[in-house]
mmCIF file of C-alpha atoms in Angstrom:
data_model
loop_
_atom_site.group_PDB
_atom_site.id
_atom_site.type_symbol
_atom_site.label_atom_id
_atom_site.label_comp_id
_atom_site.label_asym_id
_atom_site.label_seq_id
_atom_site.Cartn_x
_atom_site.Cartn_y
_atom_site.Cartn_z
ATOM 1 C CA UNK A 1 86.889 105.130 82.099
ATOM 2 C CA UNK A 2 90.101 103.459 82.981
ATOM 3 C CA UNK A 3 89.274 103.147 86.677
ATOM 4 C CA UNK A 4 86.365 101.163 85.574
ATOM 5 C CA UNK A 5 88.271 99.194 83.597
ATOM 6 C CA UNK A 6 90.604 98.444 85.937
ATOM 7 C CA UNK A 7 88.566 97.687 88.740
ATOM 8 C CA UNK A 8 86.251 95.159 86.656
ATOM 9 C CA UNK A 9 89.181 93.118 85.831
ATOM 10 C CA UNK A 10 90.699 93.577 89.060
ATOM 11 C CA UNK A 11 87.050 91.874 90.035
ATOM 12 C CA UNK A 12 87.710 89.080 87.193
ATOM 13 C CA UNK A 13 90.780 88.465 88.499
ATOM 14 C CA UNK A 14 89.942 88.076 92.379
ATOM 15 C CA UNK A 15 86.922 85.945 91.041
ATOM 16 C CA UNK A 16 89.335 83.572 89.366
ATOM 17 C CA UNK A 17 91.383 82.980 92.494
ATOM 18 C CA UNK A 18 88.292 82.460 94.354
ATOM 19 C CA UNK A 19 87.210 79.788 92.040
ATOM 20 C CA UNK A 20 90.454 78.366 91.680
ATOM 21 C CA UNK A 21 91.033 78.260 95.564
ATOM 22 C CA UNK A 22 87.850 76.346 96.288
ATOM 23 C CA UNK A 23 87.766 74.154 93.225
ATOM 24 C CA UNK A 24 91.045 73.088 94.745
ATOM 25 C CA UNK A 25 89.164 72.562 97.982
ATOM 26 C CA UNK A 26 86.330 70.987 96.449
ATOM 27 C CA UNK A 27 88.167 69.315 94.325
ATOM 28 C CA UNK A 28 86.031 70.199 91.060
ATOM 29 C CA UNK A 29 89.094 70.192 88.583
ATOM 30 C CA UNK A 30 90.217 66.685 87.115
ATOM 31 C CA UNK A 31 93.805 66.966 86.815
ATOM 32 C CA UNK A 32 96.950 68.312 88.504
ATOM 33 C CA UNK A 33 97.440 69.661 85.027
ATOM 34 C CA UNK A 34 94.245 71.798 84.802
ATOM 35 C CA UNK A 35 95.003 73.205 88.186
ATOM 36 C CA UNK A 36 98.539 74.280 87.113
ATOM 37 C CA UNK A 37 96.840 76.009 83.627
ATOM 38 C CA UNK A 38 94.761 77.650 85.744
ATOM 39 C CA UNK A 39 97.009 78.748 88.235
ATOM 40 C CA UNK A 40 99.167 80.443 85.681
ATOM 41 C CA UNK A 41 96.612 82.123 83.687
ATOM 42 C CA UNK A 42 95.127 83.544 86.916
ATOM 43 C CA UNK A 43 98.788 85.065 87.443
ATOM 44 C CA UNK A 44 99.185 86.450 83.659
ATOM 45 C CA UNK A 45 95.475 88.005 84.909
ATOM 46 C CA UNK A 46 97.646 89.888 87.822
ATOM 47 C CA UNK A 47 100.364 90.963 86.014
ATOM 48 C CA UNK A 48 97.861 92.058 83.578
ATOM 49 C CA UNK A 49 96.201 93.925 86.615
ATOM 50 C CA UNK A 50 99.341 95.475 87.996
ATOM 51 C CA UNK A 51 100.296 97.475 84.219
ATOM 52 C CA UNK A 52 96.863 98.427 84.424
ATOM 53 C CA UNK A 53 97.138 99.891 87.670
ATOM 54 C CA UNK A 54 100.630 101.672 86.404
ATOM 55 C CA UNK A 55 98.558 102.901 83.464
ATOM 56 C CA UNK A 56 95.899 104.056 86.196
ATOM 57 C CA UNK A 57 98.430 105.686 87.869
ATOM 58 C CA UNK A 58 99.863 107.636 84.948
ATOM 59 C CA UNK A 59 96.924 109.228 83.677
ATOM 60 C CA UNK A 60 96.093 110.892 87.071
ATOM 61 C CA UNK A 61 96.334 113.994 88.640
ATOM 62 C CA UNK A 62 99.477 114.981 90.746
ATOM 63 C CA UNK A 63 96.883 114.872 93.445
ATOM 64 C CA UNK A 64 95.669 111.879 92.913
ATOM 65 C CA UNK A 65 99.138 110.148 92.531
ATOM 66 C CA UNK A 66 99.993 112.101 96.199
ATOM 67 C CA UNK A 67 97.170 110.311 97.711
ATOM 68 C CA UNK A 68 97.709 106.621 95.817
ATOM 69 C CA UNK A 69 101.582 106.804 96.835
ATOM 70 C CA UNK A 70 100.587 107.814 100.548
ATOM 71 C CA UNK A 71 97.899 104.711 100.543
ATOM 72 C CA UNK A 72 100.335 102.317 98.744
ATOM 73 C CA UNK A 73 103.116 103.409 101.271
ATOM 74 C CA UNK A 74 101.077 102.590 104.339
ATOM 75 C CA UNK A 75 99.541 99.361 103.438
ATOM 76 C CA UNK A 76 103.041 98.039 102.070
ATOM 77 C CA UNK A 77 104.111 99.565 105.409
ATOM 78 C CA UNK A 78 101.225 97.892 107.907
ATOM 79 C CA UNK A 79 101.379 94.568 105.719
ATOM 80 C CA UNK A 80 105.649 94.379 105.707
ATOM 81 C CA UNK A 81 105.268 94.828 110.068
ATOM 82 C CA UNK A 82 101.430 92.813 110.333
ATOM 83 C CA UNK A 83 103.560 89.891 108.103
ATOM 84 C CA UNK A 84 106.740 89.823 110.891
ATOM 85 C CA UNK A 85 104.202 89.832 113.425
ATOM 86 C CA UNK A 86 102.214 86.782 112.235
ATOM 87 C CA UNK A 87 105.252 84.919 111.684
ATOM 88 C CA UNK A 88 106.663 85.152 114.768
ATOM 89 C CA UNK A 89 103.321 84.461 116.375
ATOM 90 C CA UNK A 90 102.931 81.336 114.306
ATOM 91 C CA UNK A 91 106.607 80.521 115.290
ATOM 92 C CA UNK A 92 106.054 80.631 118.993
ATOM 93 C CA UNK A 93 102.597 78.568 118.070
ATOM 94 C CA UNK A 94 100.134 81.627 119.336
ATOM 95 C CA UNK A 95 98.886 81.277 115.616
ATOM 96 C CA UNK A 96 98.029 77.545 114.557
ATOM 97 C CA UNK A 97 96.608 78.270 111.063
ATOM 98 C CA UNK A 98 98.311 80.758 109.177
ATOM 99 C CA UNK A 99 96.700 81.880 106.214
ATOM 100 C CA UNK A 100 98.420 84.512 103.608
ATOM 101 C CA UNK A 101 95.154 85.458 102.861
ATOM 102 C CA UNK A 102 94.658 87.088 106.788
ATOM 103 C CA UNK A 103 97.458 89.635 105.676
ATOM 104 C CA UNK A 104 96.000 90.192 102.285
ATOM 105 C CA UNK A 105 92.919 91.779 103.943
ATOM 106 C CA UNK A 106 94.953 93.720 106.061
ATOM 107 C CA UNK A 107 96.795 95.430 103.132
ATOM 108 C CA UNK A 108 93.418 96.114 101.503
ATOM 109 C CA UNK A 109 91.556 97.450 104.595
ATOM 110 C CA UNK A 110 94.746 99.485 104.518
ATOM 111 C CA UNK A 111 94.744 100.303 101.364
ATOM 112 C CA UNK A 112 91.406 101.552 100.994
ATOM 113 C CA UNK A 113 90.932 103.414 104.225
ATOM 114 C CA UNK A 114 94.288 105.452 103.244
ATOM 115 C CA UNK A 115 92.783 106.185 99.860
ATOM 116 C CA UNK A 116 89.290 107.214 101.872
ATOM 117 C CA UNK A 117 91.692 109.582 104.313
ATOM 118 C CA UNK A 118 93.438 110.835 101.589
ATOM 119 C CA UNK A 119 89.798 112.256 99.127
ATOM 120 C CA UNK A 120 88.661 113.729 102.808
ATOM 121 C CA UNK A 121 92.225 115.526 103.919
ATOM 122 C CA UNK A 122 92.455 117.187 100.215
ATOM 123 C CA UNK A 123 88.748 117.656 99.428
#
Protein backbone atom coordinates (compact mmCIF):
# COMPACT_ATOMS: atom_id res chain seq x y z
CA UNK A 1 0.00 0.00 0.00
CA UNK A 2 2.63 2.54 0.72
CA UNK A 3 4.60 1.84 -2.45
CA UNK A 4 1.52 2.78 -4.25
CA UNK A 5 1.19 5.64 -2.48
CA UNK A 6 4.36 6.75 -2.95
CA UNK A 7 4.79 6.17 -6.42
CA UNK A 8 1.36 8.00 -7.39
CA UNK A 9 2.54 11.10 -5.82
CA UNK A 10 5.93 10.64 -6.93
CA UNK A 11 3.83 10.67 -10.50
CA UNK A 12 1.91 13.98 -9.22
CA UNK A 13 4.88 15.43 -8.48
CA UNK A 14 6.97 14.76 -11.81
CA UNK A 15 3.62 15.83 -13.57
CA UNK A 16 3.80 19.20 -11.86
CA UNK A 17 7.34 19.91 -12.98
CA UNK A 18 6.42 18.90 -16.36
CA UNK A 19 3.66 21.37 -16.47
CA UNK A 20 5.48 23.92 -14.78
CA UNK A 21 8.59 23.51 -17.14
CA UNK A 22 6.61 23.95 -20.33
CA UNK A 23 4.10 26.48 -19.13
CA UNK A 24 7.30 28.38 -18.58
CA UNK A 25 8.19 27.57 -22.16
CA UNK A 26 4.91 28.24 -23.46
CA UNK A 27 4.47 30.84 -21.52
CA UNK A 28 0.81 29.85 -20.24
CA UNK A 29 1.21 31.44 -16.66
CA UNK A 30 0.48 35.32 -16.32
CA UNK A 31 2.81 36.44 -13.80
CA UNK A 32 6.38 36.06 -12.51
CA UNK A 33 4.47 35.66 -9.30
CA UNK A 34 2.38 32.58 -10.27
CA UNK A 35 5.48 30.95 -11.59
CA UNK A 36 7.35 31.47 -8.27
CA UNK A 37 3.95 29.91 -6.24
CA UNK A 38 4.22 27.26 -8.33
CA UNK A 39 7.69 26.63 -8.24
CA UNK A 40 7.64 26.35 -4.50
CA UNK A 41 4.69 24.25 -4.05
CA UNK A 42 6.12 21.81 -6.63
CA UNK A 43 9.26 21.67 -4.16
CA UNK A 44 7.07 21.26 -0.77
CA UNK A 45 5.58 18.24 -3.31
CA UNK A 46 9.40 16.79 -3.25
CA UNK A 47 10.18 17.15 0.08
CA UNK A 48 6.88 15.68 0.65
CA UNK A 49 8.11 12.80 -1.74
CA UNK A 50 11.49 12.29 -0.16
CA UNK A 51 9.78 11.52 3.80
CA UNK A 52 7.66 9.35 1.92
CA UNK A 53 10.34 7.52 0.43
CA UNK A 54 12.14 7.41 4.13
CA UNK A 55 8.80 6.08 5.36
CA UNK A 56 9.02 3.54 2.30
CA UNK A 57 12.19 2.68 3.33
CA UNK A 58 11.41 1.97 6.97
CA UNK A 59 8.69 -0.33 6.66
CA UNK A 60 10.72 -2.78 4.46
CA UNK A 61 12.43 -5.81 4.74
CA UNK A 62 16.24 -5.94 5.60
CA UNK A 63 16.31 -7.30 2.11
CA UNK A 64 14.67 -4.92 0.57
CA UNK A 65 16.58 -1.99 2.29
CA UNK A 66 20.02 -4.14 1.05
CA UNK A 67 18.86 -3.83 -2.42
CA UNK A 68 17.39 0.09 -2.22
CA UNK A 69 20.84 1.16 -0.47
CA UNK A 70 22.89 -0.82 -3.24
CA UNK A 71 20.58 1.02 -6.09
CA UNK A 72 20.68 4.43 -4.29
CA UNK A 73 24.55 3.99 -3.90
CA UNK A 74 25.17 3.42 -7.57
CA UNK A 75 23.01 5.96 -9.15
CA UNK A 76 24.31 8.71 -6.57
CA UNK A 77 27.61 7.10 -7.62
CA UNK A 78 27.12 7.10 -11.76
CA UNK A 79 25.22 10.59 -11.45
CA UNK A 80 28.17 12.33 -8.89
CA UNK A 81 31.03 10.97 -11.95
CA UNK A 82 28.25 11.35 -15.27
CA UNK A 83 27.77 15.21 -13.56
CA UNK A 84 31.94 15.92 -13.56
CA UNK A 85 31.94 14.51 -16.85
CA UNK A 86 29.29 16.78 -18.44
CA UNK A 87 30.77 19.70 -16.92
CA UNK A 88 33.95 19.43 -18.08
CA UNK A 89 32.65 18.53 -21.51
CA UNK A 90 30.49 21.62 -21.53
CA UNK A 91 33.63 23.54 -20.27
CA UNK A 92 35.86 22.55 -23.12
CA UNK A 93 32.51 23.32 -25.40
CA UNK A 94 32.11 19.40 -26.60
CA UNK A 95 28.57 19.94 -24.94
CA UNK A 96 26.71 23.22 -26.19
CA UNK A 97 23.37 22.69 -24.37
CA UNK A 98 23.58 21.40 -21.07
CA UNK A 99 20.53 20.33 -19.58
CA UNK A 100 20.27 19.05 -15.71
CA UNK A 101 17.60 17.12 -16.84
CA UNK A 102 20.24 14.73 -19.21
CA UNK A 103 21.77 13.64 -15.74
CA UNK A 104 18.45 13.23 -14.09
CA UNK A 105 17.68 10.34 -16.50
CA UNK A 106 20.86 8.93 -15.96
CA UNK A 107 20.33 8.59 -12.15
CA UNK A 108 16.92 7.03 -12.84
CA UNK A 109 17.98 4.55 -15.59
CA UNK A 110 20.44 3.89 -12.79
CA UNK A 111 18.33 3.72 -10.30
CA UNK A 112 15.92 1.42 -11.61
CA UNK A 113 18.12 -1.05 -13.40
CA UNK A 114 20.06 -1.48 -9.88
CA UNK A 115 16.73 -2.08 -8.19
CA UNK A 116 15.85 -4.68 -11.32
CA UNK A 117 19.57 -6.40 -10.60
CA UNK A 118 19.05 -6.40 -7.17
CA UNK A 119 14.98 -8.57 -7.16
CA UNK A 120 16.98 -11.02 -9.82
CA UNK A 121 20.49 -11.55 -7.70
CA UNK A 122 18.29 -12.29 -4.37
CA UNK A 123 15.21 -13.94 -5.92
Amino acid sequence: MKSSIFVASTFIWIGMMIFIDKGILYGWFASDMQINLLIAFDTILGIVVIFMFMSLLKSMDELQRKIQFDALAFSMGTTFVASITYSLLTTAQIVRDSETSDLILIMTFCYMASVIYGQVKYR
